[in-house]
Amino acid sequence: MRVLLVHPSPLLFSEIYLRLEPLGVERVGAALAAAGHEVRLLDLQVWRHGDYRRALRTWRPEVIGFSLNYLANVPEVVDLAREAKDVLPDCRVLVGGHSASFVAAELLAHADGTIDCVVRGEGEAVAPRVLEAFAGGPTLASLPGVVTADGGGAPPLLVPDLAAHPPARQLARRRRRYFIGELDPCASIEFTRGCPWDCAFCSAWTFYGRSYRMLSPEAAVEDLARIREPNVFIVDDVAFIRPEHGLAIADAVERRGIRKRYYLETRADVLLRNREVFARWTRLGLRYMFLGIEAIDEEGLRLHRKRVHVDQNLRALEIARELGLVVAINIIADPDWDERRFAAVREWALSVPEIVNMTINTPYPGTETWLTESRRFTTRDYRLFDVQHAVLPTRLPLDRFYGEFVRTQDILNRKHLGWRALYDVFGITVRLLARGQTNFVRMLWKFGSVYTVERLLADHERPVRYPMRLPGGARETARPGRDALYVHHPTAVATPA
């Protein structure tokens, strides 16, 4: 079959700071190609809707598969599915991805028959079987994780071997458009999946059922060796939890003589516990680290259930500095903040050398706060669930809350630019253009025009075609059980075909 895989457009946040290659779609594409299908990938982060319409008319795919990792892309995916059925009434449409796994029934209802099924959970193993069902094979209802308008069948299964379908990177054209900060161009790679922690604001652990799996060092370095880009983002939710695993990959990288610059994400307690692993990787090219801090006081850490303390976070920052790493951290702004709280965070952020960013506390499907806070939502517009808009009541009037948020972002951005290059914006632009880093230059110049109070407020006024469905039985305080949260259960592993 001719299969067109589609990744949606970038969000406000990703449009500015990063644009990552669609690694999950590439893995599904590899599985479908191995099953004999003709696969193309259209990443709307770097292509346009006009290119999508052109592909419908000229290539006429028989199957269209959408990746829906971000909740804010729900309306776009539904509209694109409707458009596909208008042009190609006989094509089959499926949707998968992280957010799709939590809102499968709602997606199908919004699509009104234009989405044939939603694949919950990991897609590599089951996607070829979905196409078999489209061709008259097994029924969709018999496939694990597949949901149709008639309901869902068996629960989704974890793939048995993370190395079975390495990313089909050749599918992602315009690869030079992917970047994260100054790592431009930048590829992505996966060494592990899952997270054993249970932060209240996060849905990574509920998606994977709090499981944690590792790619073998041999498979990891084999995938790394295929990457042509000089820069690599390690996409693991928490890098190098198991020190022996990180060291084994490092050994394999050294044996192969691979030289890259790396960016990764990890936790403060993991860095404290496994300092020697991160030190080893700095010698291999690790330059940038995102460190999950989230809050600057004990109360905030407790509310987020980070299971670390302020002194651990501060010590981790010291270690990262000693290792010579450029560190980016994120602080989660709560809608309950007032001017004094924003000011305190600005004061703290200006007192440390790290790159500090801010997002807004947003309950997502799959998080505990989605079930406990959804009755207080001030909007049902999926597009506002992008950690850059307030979707819960704010203590301050909304315009003043956004004023503090934008002011804080602007101050932190100016600090970041000044620290990074010790030039003015024009000087940075000239230097980076000379190095061919057009993506990062675009980020610098777009920031001021994107983050404005007027734009954020105007986003709340847009008409809502697909109102979000709230979860049934939302509770104020009770902690939901894992059956209400998990997509995968750790014991549910697929049997190799």
Short mmCIF file of C-alpha atoms in Angstrom, two decimals:
data_model
loop_
_atom_site.label_atom_id
_atom_site.label_comp_id
_atom_site.label_asym_id
_atom_site.label_seq_id
_atom_site.Cartn_x
_atom_site.Cartn_y
_atom_site.Cartn_z
CA MET A 1 0.00 0.00 0.00
CA ARG A 2 1.01 3.62 -0.49
CA VAL A 3 1.28 5.07 3.03
CA LEU A 4 1.69 8.75 3.85
CA LEU A 5 2.83 9.39 7.43
CA VAL A 6 2.17 12.94 8.65
CA HIS A 7 3.61 14.83 11.62
CA PRO A 8 1.58 17.97 12.54
CA SER A 9 2.77 21.58 12.60
CA PRO A 10 4.98 22.99 15.39
CA LEU A 11 3.52 24.51 18.54
CA LEU A 12 4.27 27.99 19.85
CA PHE A 13 7.03 26.72 22.13
CA SER A 14 8.67 24.35 19.66
CA GLU A 15 8.37 26.89 16.87
CA ILE A 16 10.86 29.07 18.73
CA TYR A 17 13.25 26.94 20.74
CA LEU A 18 13.55 23.64 18.95
CA ARG A 19 12.37 21.54 16.06
CA LEU A 20 13.05 17.84 16.48
CA GLU A 21 13.02 15.11 13.88
CA PRO A 22 9.90 12.91 14.14
CA LEU A 23 11.66 9.88 15.58
CA GLY A 24 8.51 7.92 16.43
CA VAL A 25 7.08 8.35 12.94
CA GLU A 26 10.39 7.23 11.47
CA ARG A 27 10.24 4.04 13.53
CA VAL A 28 6.69 3.31 12.41
CA GLY A 29 7.77 4.05 8.86
CA ALA A 30 10.59 1.52 9.18
CA ALA A 31 8.13 -1.15 10.38
CA LEU A 32 5.73 -0.47 7.52
CA ALA A 33 8.50 -0.46 4.92
CA ALA A 34 9.78 -3.78 6.28
CA ALA A 35 6.27 -5.15 5.78
CA GLY A 36 6.46 -4.25 2.09
CA HIS A 37 4.58 -0.96 1.98
CA GLU A 38 5.63 2.14 0.06
CA VAL A 39 6.08 4.81 2.71
CA ARG A 40 6.48 8.58 2.55
CA LEU A 41 6.77 11.00 5.46
CA LEU A 42 5.54 14.58 5.47
CA ASP A 43 6.65 16.56 8.51
CA LEU A 44 4.53 19.70 8.74
CA GLN A 45 7.10 21.21 11.08
CA VAL A 46 9.18 21.84 7.95
CA TRP A 47 6.63 21.45 5.13
CA ARG A 48 3.31 23.24 4.66
CA HIS A 49 -0.34 22.26 4.39
CA GLY A 50 -0.13 22.99 0.67
CA ASP A 51 2.43 20.20 0.36
CA TYR A 52 0.00 17.87 2.14
CA ARG A 53 -2.80 18.75 -0.27
CA ARG A 54 -0.46 18.28 -3.21
CA ALA A 55 0.51 14.81 -1.96
CA LEU A 56 -3.16 13.86 -1.69
CA ARG A 57 -3.83 14.88 -5.27
CA THR A 58 -0.68 13.62 -6.98
CA TRP A 59 0.54 10.61 -4.99
CA ARG A 60 -2.92 9.55 -3.83
CA PRO A 61 -1.96 7.56 -0.73
CA GLU A 62 -4.11 4.59 0.18
CA VAL A 63 -3.41 5.00 3.90
CA ILE A 64 -2.63 8.15 5.87
CA GLY A 65 -1.18 7.87 9.35
CA PHE A 66 -1.00 10.89 11.67
CA SER A 67 1.33 11.20 14.62
CA LEU A 68 -0.35 13.08 17.47
CA ASN A 69 2.10 13.60 20.28
CA TYR A 70 0.86 17.03 21.38
CA LEU A 71 -2.69 17.68 22.53
CA ALA A 72 -2.72 21.14 20.95
CA ASN A 73 -2.50 19.52 17.49
CA VAL A 74 -5.84 17.69 17.85
CA PRO A 75 -7.89 20.21 15.77
CA GLU A 76 -5.25 20.28 13.03
CA VAL A 77 -5.14 16.49 12.74
CA VAL A 78 -8.93 16.20 12.66
CA ASP A 79 -9.14 18.85 9.94
CA LEU A 80 -6.41 17.16 7.89
CA ALA A 81 -8.20 13.80 8.21
CA ARG A 82 -11.45 15.36 7.02
CA GLU A 83 -9.64 16.93 4.09
CA ALA A 84 -8.07 13.60 3.14
CA LYS A 85 -11.47 11.90 3.01
CA ASP A 86 -12.86 14.72 0.87
CA VAL A 87 -10.10 14.25 -1.71
CA LEU A 88 -9.69 10.47 -1.38
CA PRO A 89 -12.93 8.96 -0.03
CA ASP A 90 -11.54 5.43 -0.13
CA CYS A 91 -8.29 6.10 1.71
CA ARG A 92 -7.94 4.79 5.26
CA VAL A 93 -6.86 7.09 8.10
CA LEU A 94 -5.28 6.12 11.39
CA VAL A 95 -3.90 8.26 14.21
CA GLY A 96 -1.33 7.31 16.83
CA GLY A 97 1.08 8.96 19.22
CA HIS A 98 1.35 9.98 22.84
CA SER A 99 -1.64 12.32 23.19
CA ALA A 100 -3.79 10.28 20.81
CA SER A 101 -3.39 7.37 23.20
CA PHE A 102 -5.15 9.29 25.97
CA VAL A 103 -7.98 10.84 23.90
CA ALA A 104 -8.73 8.10 21.35
CA ALA A 105 -12.52 8.10 21.76
CA GLU A 106 -12.71 11.89 21.59
CA LEU A 107 -10.64 11.95 18.41
CA LEU A 108 -12.97 9.52 16.70
CA ALA A 109 -16.00 11.51 17.81
CA HIS A 110 -14.55 14.80 16.52
CA ALA A 111 -13.60 13.19 13.20
CA ASP A 112 -17.14 11.90 12.60
CA GLY A 113 -16.06 8.91 10.53
CA THR A 114 -13.03 10.44 8.81
CA ILE A 115 -10.60 8.66 11.15
CA ASP A 116 -10.87 4.89 10.82
CA CYS A 117 -8.98 4.01 13.99
CA VAL A 118 -6.68 5.29 16.70
CA VAL A 119 -3.66 3.28 17.80
CA ARG A 120 -3.03 3.60 21.53
CA GLY A 121 0.48 3.01 22.84
CA GLU A 122 3.61 2.08 20.94
CA GLY A 123 2.94 1.85 17.22
CA GLU A 124 5.84 0.02 15.57
CA ALA A 125 4.63 -3.52 16.17
CA VAL A 126 0.92 -3.01 15.56
CA ALA A 127 0.96 -0.56 12.61
CA PRO A 128 1.68 -3.26 9.98
CA ARG A 129 -1.15 -5.34 11.39
CA VAL A 130 -3.52 -2.36 11.11
CA LEU A 131 -2.73 -2.20 7.39
CA GLU A 132 -3.36 -5.94 7.13
CA ALA A 133 -6.78 -5.31 8.67
CA PHE A 134 -7.43 -2.50 6.15
CA ALA A 135 -6.64 -5.01 3.38
CA GLY A 136 -9.15 -7.56 4.70
CA GLY A 137 -7.05 -9.38 7.26
CA PRO A 138 -7.73 -9.47 11.00
CA THR A 139 -10.44 -7.21 12.33
CA LEU A 140 -9.31 -3.92 13.80
CA ALA A 141 -11.10 -4.78 17.04
CA SER A 142 -8.85 -7.83 17.47
CA LEU A 143 -5.61 -5.78 17.44
CA PRO A 144 -4.04 -4.67 20.74
CA GLY A 145 -4.39 -0.97 21.39
CA VAL A 146 -6.58 -0.25 18.37
CA VAL A 147 -9.72 1.81 18.99
CA THR A 148 -12.52 2.34 16.47
CA ALA A 149 -15.88 4.08 16.61
CA ASP A 150 -17.26 0.76 17.89
CA GLY A 151 -14.89 0.79 20.85
CA GLY A 152 -11.52 -0.57 21.83
CA GLY A 153 -10.22 -4.10 21.74
CA ALA A 154 -7.36 -5.56 23.73
CA PRO A 155 -5.03 -3.24 25.69
CA PRO A 156 -1.89 -2.02 23.91
CA LEU A 157 1.35 -3.97 24.22
CA LEU A 158 4.89 -2.76 24.72
CA VAL A 159 7.15 -3.68 21.81
CA PRO A 160 9.38 -6.63 22.72
CA ASP A 161 12.57 -5.28 21.12
CA LEU A 162 13.39 -1.57 20.86
CA ALA A 163 16.00 -2.37 18.20
CA ALA A 164 13.58 -4.17 15.87
CA HIS A 165 12.70 -1.08 13.84
CA PRO A 166 15.49 1.54 13.88
CA PRO A 167 14.35 4.94 12.60
CA ALA A 168 13.97 5.22 8.84
CA ARG A 169 15.77 8.56 8.85
CA GLN A 170 15.83 8.74 5.05
CA LEU A 171 12.08 9.37 5.12
CA ALA A 172 12.50 12.77 6.80
CA ARG A 173 13.54 15.12 4.04
CA ARG A 174 14.80 18.66 4.80
CA ARG A 175 16.77 17.21 7.68
CA ARG A 176 18.79 20.39 8.07
CA ARG A 177 15.66 22.05 9.45
CA TYR A 178 15.88 20.14 12.75
CA PHE A 179 17.62 21.89 15.64
CA ILE A 180 17.65 22.48 19.38
CA GLY A 181 19.22 25.76 20.47
CA GLU A 182 22.67 26.12 18.93
CA LEU A 183 22.82 22.45 17.93
CA ASP A 184 21.88 23.13 14.35
CA PRO A 185 21.30 20.92 12.44
CA CYS A 186 20.50 18.24 14.99
CA ALA A 187 19.31 14.64 14.76
CA SER A 188 17.56 12.74 17.55
CA ILE A 189 18.24 9.33 19.04
CA GLU A 190 16.62 7.09 21.63
CA PHE A 191 18.63 5.00 24.09
CA THR A 192 15.81 4.17 26.54
CA ARG A 193 12.03 4.41 26.87
CA GLY A 194 9.95 5.18 29.89
CA CYS A 195 10.40 6.73 33.31
CA PRO A 196 10.16 5.07 36.74
CA TRP A 197 9.23 8.31 38.56
CA ASP A 198 5.68 9.62 38.92
CA CYS A 199 5.71 13.43 38.75
CA ALA A 200 2.19 14.80 39.07
CA PHE A 201 2.43 17.06 35.99
CA CYS A 202 3.84 14.42 33.63
CA SER A 203 2.24 11.74 31.44
CA ALA A 204 5.41 9.93 30.31
CA TRP A 205 5.24 7.49 33.22
CA THR A 206 1.53 6.85 32.77
CA PHE A 207 2.00 6.19 29.04
CA TYR A 208 4.64 3.53 29.70
CA GLY A 209 3.09 2.21 32.89
CA ARG A 210 6.09 3.45 34.87
CA SER A 211 8.27 0.94 33.01
CA TYR A 212 11.83 1.57 31.83
CA ARG A 213 13.49 -0.26 28.94
CA MET A 214 16.94 0.07 27.42
CA LEU A 215 18.26 -0.35 23.92
CA SER A 216 21.30 -2.62 23.87
CA PRO A 217 24.60 -0.69 23.67
CA GLU A 218 25.34 -2.36 20.34
CA ALA A 219 22.00 -1.33 18.83
CA ALA A 220 22.32 2.18 20.26
CA VAL A 221 25.73 2.82 18.75
CA GLU A 222 24.69 1.24 15.44
CA ASP A 223 21.85 3.75 15.17
CA LEU A 224 24.18 6.56 16.23
CA ALA A 225 26.69 5.60 13.53
CA ARG A 226 23.98 6.05 10.88
CA ILE A 227 23.40 9.69 11.84
CA ARG A 228 25.06 12.16 9.49
CA GLU A 229 24.35 15.31 11.46
CA PRO A 230 27.16 16.63 13.71
CA ASN A 231 24.72 17.17 16.60
CA VAL A 232 22.48 14.69 18.39
CA PHE A 233 19.66 15.14 20.90
CA ILE A 234 19.22 12.11 23.17
CA VAL A 235 15.45 12.07 23.60
CA ASP A 236 15.25 9.77 26.66
CA ASP A 237 12.88 11.11 29.31
CA VAL A 238 15.69 10.70 31.86
CA ALA A 239 19.15 9.98 30.49
CA PHE A 240 21.54 7.50 32.10
CA ILE A 241 19.39 6.26 34.97
CA ARG A 242 21.41 3.04 34.85
CA PRO A 243 25.09 4.00 34.98
CA GLU A 244 26.29 0.68 33.55
CA HIS A 245 24.12 1.24 30.48
CA GLY A 246 25.44 4.75 29.85
CA LEU A 247 29.02 3.60 30.29
CA ALA A 248 28.54 0.62 27.98
CA ILE A 249 27.22 2.88 25.21
CA ALA A 250 30.16 5.22 25.82
CA ASP A 251 32.56 2.30 25.40
CA ALA A 252 30.90 1.38 22.09
CA VAL A 253 31.00 5.00 20.89
CA GLU A 254 34.71 5.18 21.62
CA ARG A 255 35.41 1.91 19.83
CA ARG A 256 33.61 3.21 16.73
CA GLY A 257 35.37 6.58 16.90
CA ILE A 258 32.10 8.52 16.67
CA ARG A 259 32.40 12.24 17.35
CA LYS A 260 29.23 14.29 17.86
CA ARG A 261 27.95 17.07 20.09
CA TYR A 262 25.15 15.93 22.38
CA TYR A 263 22.18 17.40 24.23
CA LEU A 264 20.25 15.32 26.78
CA GLU A 265 17.67 15.54 29.57
CA THR A 266 18.02 14.14 33.06
CA ARG A 267 17.11 14.64 36.71
CA ALA A 268 19.13 16.26 39.48
CA ASP A 269 19.24 13.10 41.59
CA VAL A 270 20.39 11.02 38.62
CA LEU A 271 23.22 13.48 37.91
CA LEU A 272 24.24 13.41 41.57
CA ARG A 273 24.23 9.62 41.69
CA ASN A 274 25.89 8.98 38.32
CA ARG A 275 28.31 11.88 37.95
CA GLU A 276 31.00 9.65 36.44
CA VAL A 277 28.71 8.70 33.54
CA PHE A 278 28.04 12.32 32.61
CA ALA A 279 31.72 13.16 33.00
CA ARG A 280 32.53 10.36 30.58
CA TRP A 281 30.02 11.67 28.05
CA THR A 282 31.42 15.20 28.25
CA ARG A 283 34.64 13.71 26.91
CA LEU A 284 32.62 12.20 24.07
CA GLY A 285 30.97 15.50 23.15
CA LEU A 286 28.15 16.13 25.63
CA ARG A 287 27.74 19.91 25.70
CA TYR A 288 24.16 20.70 26.70
CA MET A 289 21.88 19.35 29.38
CA PHE A 290 18.26 20.00 30.26
CA LEU A 291 17.91 19.46 33.99
CA GLY A 292 14.43 18.88 35.38
CA ILE A 293 14.20 21.44 38.21
CA GLU A 294 10.56 22.69 37.85
CA ALA A 295 10.45 24.62 41.17
CA ILE A 296 12.80 26.68 43.35
CA ASP A 297 11.28 25.84 46.75
CA GLU A 298 10.32 22.73 48.69
CA GLU A 299 6.61 23.41 48.46
CA GLY A 300 6.70 23.55 44.67
CA LEU A 301 8.77 20.36 44.47
CA ARG A 302 6.31 18.62 46.77
CA LEU A 303 3.31 19.71 44.72
CA HIS A 304 4.95 18.42 41.53
CA ARG A 305 6.03 15.24 43.37
CA LYS A 306 9.58 15.57 42.05
CA ARG A 307 10.98 13.45 44.91
CA VAL A 308 14.06 15.67 45.19
CA HIS A 309 14.93 18.57 47.48
CA VAL A 310 16.14 22.09 46.75
CA ASP A 311 19.65 21.34 48.00
CA GLN A 312 19.90 18.39 45.60
CA ASN A 313 18.90 20.60 42.69
CA LEU A 314 21.49 23.22 43.64
CA ARG A 315 24.22 20.63 44.04
CA ALA A 316 23.34 19.14 40.65
CA LEU A 317 23.70 22.56 39.04
CA GLU A 318 27.13 22.90 40.66
CA ILE A 319 28.21 19.53 39.27
CA ALA A 320 27.02 20.43 35.78
CA ARG A 321 29.05 23.65 35.97
CA GLU A 322 32.10 21.70 37.13
CA LEU A 323 31.67 19.41 34.12
CA GLY A 324 31.58 22.44 31.81
CA LEU A 325 28.04 21.79 30.59
CA VAL A 326 25.63 24.40 29.32
CA VAL A 327 22.51 23.76 31.38
CA ALA A 328 18.93 24.70 30.59
CA ILE A 329 16.26 24.40 33.27
CA ASN A 330 12.52 24.95 33.32
CA ILE A 331 10.37 26.52 36.00
CA ILE A 332 6.64 25.74 36.00
CA ALA A 333 4.55 28.84 36.63
CA ASP A 334 1.36 28.08 38.52
CA PRO A 335 -1.82 29.97 37.60
CA ASP A 336 -2.10 30.84 41.29
CA TRP A 337 1.05 32.98 41.19
CA ASP A 338 0.90 36.70 41.88
CA GLU A 339 3.38 39.48 41.00
CA ARG A 340 5.57 38.75 44.02
CA ARG A 341 5.95 35.12 43.03
CA PHE A 342 6.97 35.99 39.47
CA ALA A 343 9.42 38.55 40.83
CA ALA A 344 10.97 35.99 43.18
CA VAL A 345 11.49 33.56 40.31
CA ARG A 346 13.03 36.27 38.13
CA GLU A 347 15.39 37.22 40.95
CA TRP A 348 16.45 33.60 41.41
CA ALA A 349 16.82 32.97 37.68
CA LEU A 350 19.04 36.02 37.25
CA SER A 351 21.25 34.86 40.12
CA VAL A 352 22.29 31.60 38.42
CA PRO A 353 24.32 31.23 35.20
CA GLU A 354 22.02 28.59 33.69
CA ILE A 355 19.54 29.14 30.86
CA VAL A 356 16.16 29.41 32.58
CA ASN A 357 12.86 28.99 30.79
CA MET A 358 9.30 29.12 32.08
CA THR A 359 6.17 27.17 31.17
CA ILE A 360 2.65 27.30 32.61
CA ASN A 361 1.29 24.44 34.69
CA THR A 362 -1.07 22.60 32.33
CA PRO A 363 -3.06 19.47 33.21
CA TYR A 364 -2.74 17.04 30.31
CA PRO A 365 -4.66 13.82 29.66
CA GLY A 366 -2.66 11.06 31.29
CA THR A 367 -1.60 13.19 34.24
CA GLU A 368 -3.16 13.01 37.66
CA THR A 369 -4.00 16.71 37.50
CA TRP A 370 -6.06 16.08 34.36
CA LEU A 371 -8.43 14.00 36.46
CA THR A 372 -8.34 16.12 39.60
CA GLU A 373 -8.32 19.65 38.10
CA SER A 374 -10.32 19.39 34.87
CA ARG A 375 -13.54 20.61 36.45
CA ARG A 376 -11.80 23.98 36.90
CA PHE A 377 -10.74 24.41 33.27
CA THR A 378 -11.46 27.85 31.84
CA THR A 379 -11.28 26.57 28.26
CA ARG A 380 -11.97 23.46 26.23
CA ASP A 381 -9.78 24.54 23.32
CA TYR A 382 -7.12 21.89 22.68
CA ARG A 383 -4.90 24.51 21.04
CA LEU A 384 -4.38 26.29 24.37
CA PHE A 385 -2.93 23.18 26.00
CA ASP A 386 0.64 23.97 24.98
CA VAL A 387 2.21 25.03 28.35
CA GLN A 388 2.26 28.61 27.08
CA HIS A 389 -1.37 29.45 27.90
CA ALA A 390 -3.28 29.39 31.18
CA VAL A 391 -6.13 26.87 31.10
CA LEU A 392 -6.93 27.06 34.83
CA PRO A 393 -8.23 30.11 36.71
CA THR A 394 -5.47 32.62 37.47
CA ARG A 395 -5.16 34.49 40.75
CA LEU A 396 -4.29 37.64 38.82
CA PRO A 397 -6.58 38.92 36.07
CA LEU A 398 -5.56 37.00 32.95
CA ASP A 399 -4.01 40.01 31.21
CA ARG A 400 -1.86 40.76 34.27
CA PHE A 401 -0.87 37.09 34.61
CA TYR A 402 0.22 37.03 30.97
CA GLY A 403 1.96 40.36 31.49
CA GLU A 404 4.08 38.84 34.26
CA PHE A 405 4.68 35.69 32.25
CA VAL A 406 5.77 37.56 29.11
CA ARG A 407 7.89 39.98 31.14
CA THR A 408 9.63 37.09 32.84
CA GLN A 409 10.21 35.28 29.54
CA ASP A 410 11.63 38.46 28.03
CA ILE A 411 14.01 39.10 30.93
CA LEU A 412 15.20 35.49 30.94
CA ASN A 413 15.61 35.52 27.17
CA ARG A 414 17.70 38.68 27.27
CA LYS A 415 19.85 37.18 30.01
CA HIS A 416 20.29 34.03 27.94
CA LEU A 417 21.30 35.93 24.82
CA GLY A 418 23.75 38.11 26.69
CA TRP A 419 25.32 35.16 28.48
CA ARG A 420 25.53 33.03 25.39
CA ALA A 421 27.44 35.32 23.09
CA LEU A 422 28.26 38.58 24.86
CA TYR A 423 27.02 40.33 21.74
CA ASP A 424 23.88 42.19 20.91
CA VAL A 425 21.27 40.37 18.85
CA PHE A 426 22.69 41.73 15.61
CA GLY A 427 26.14 40.48 16.48
CA ILE A 428 24.80 37.03 17.31
CA THR A 429 22.92 36.95 14.02
CA VAL A 430 26.01 37.72 11.97
CA ARG A 431 28.08 35.11 13.79
CA LEU A 432 25.50 32.35 13.50
CA LEU A 433 24.64 33.08 9.90
CA ALA A 434 28.32 32.76 9.11
CA ARG A 435 28.16 29.29 10.64
CA GLY A 436 25.03 28.40 8.70
CA GLN A 437 22.82 28.28 11.82
CA THR A 438 19.75 29.80 10.23
CA ASN A 439 17.30 27.94 12.48
CA PHE A 440 18.72 29.40 15.69
CA VAL A 441 18.84 32.88 14.12
CA ARG A 442 15.16 32.52 13.26
CA MET A 443 14.49 31.64 16.91
CA LEU A 444 16.23 34.80 18.16
CA TRP A 445 14.37 37.14 15.86
CA LYS A 446 10.95 35.50 16.28
CA PHE A 447 10.90 35.55 20.07
CA GLY A 448 9.82 39.16 20.51
CA SER A 449 7.02 38.92 17.95
CA VAL A 450 5.62 35.63 19.27
CA TYR A 451 5.47 36.19 23.02
CA THR A 452 3.13 39.13 23.51
CA VAL A 453 0.26 39.56 25.93
CA GLU A 454 -1.97 40.57 23.03
CA ARG A 455 -1.30 37.37 21.11
CA LEU A 456 -1.79 35.13 24.12
CA LEU A 457 -5.09 36.82 25.00
CA ALA A 458 -6.25 36.74 21.38
CA ASP A 459 -5.67 32.98 21.28
CA HIS A 460 -8.42 32.61 23.91
CA GLU A 461 -10.89 34.35 21.62
CA ARG A 462 -10.56 31.98 18.66
CA PRO A 463 -13.69 29.98 17.81
CA VAL A 464 -13.57 26.38 19.04
CA ARG A 465 -14.74 23.81 16.51
CA TYR A 466 -13.79 20.76 18.53
CA PRO A 467 -14.47 21.32 22.24
CA MET A 468 -12.47 19.09 24.52
CA ARG A 469 -14.36 16.40 26.38
CA LEU A 470 -13.68 16.43 30.11
CA PRO A 471 -12.98 13.16 31.93
CA GLY A 472 -15.91 11.60 33.71
CA GLY A 473 -15.95 11.51 37.47
CA ALA A 474 -13.24 14.13 37.99
CA ARG A 475 -12.25 14.43 41.62
CA GLU A 476 -10.76 17.30 43.54
CA THR A 477 -8.26 15.58 45.82
CA ALA A 478 -8.25 11.81 45.52
CA ARG A 479 -5.23 10.35 43.73
CA PRO A 480 -6.43 8.29 40.74
CA GLY A 481 -5.45 4.63 40.50
CA ARG A 482 -3.16 3.37 37.78
CA ASP A 483 -6.03 1.79 35.82
CA ALA A 484 -7.41 5.29 35.30
CA LEU A 485 -4.03 6.61 34.16
CA TYR A 486 -1.94 3.96 32.41
CA VAL A 487 -1.88 3.32 28.68
CA HIS A 488 0.61 0.46 28.97
CA HIS A 489 1.07 -1.89 31.87
CA PRO A 490 4.65 -2.99 32.48
CA THR A 491 3.82 -6.70 32.13
CA ALA A 492 2.06 -6.24 28.79
CA VAL A 493 4.83 -6.98 26.29
CA ALA A 494 4.09 -8.10 22.75
CA THR A 495 5.19 -11.52 21.53
CA PRO A 496 7.41 -11.17 18.46
CA ALA A 497 5.51 -12.01 15.29
#
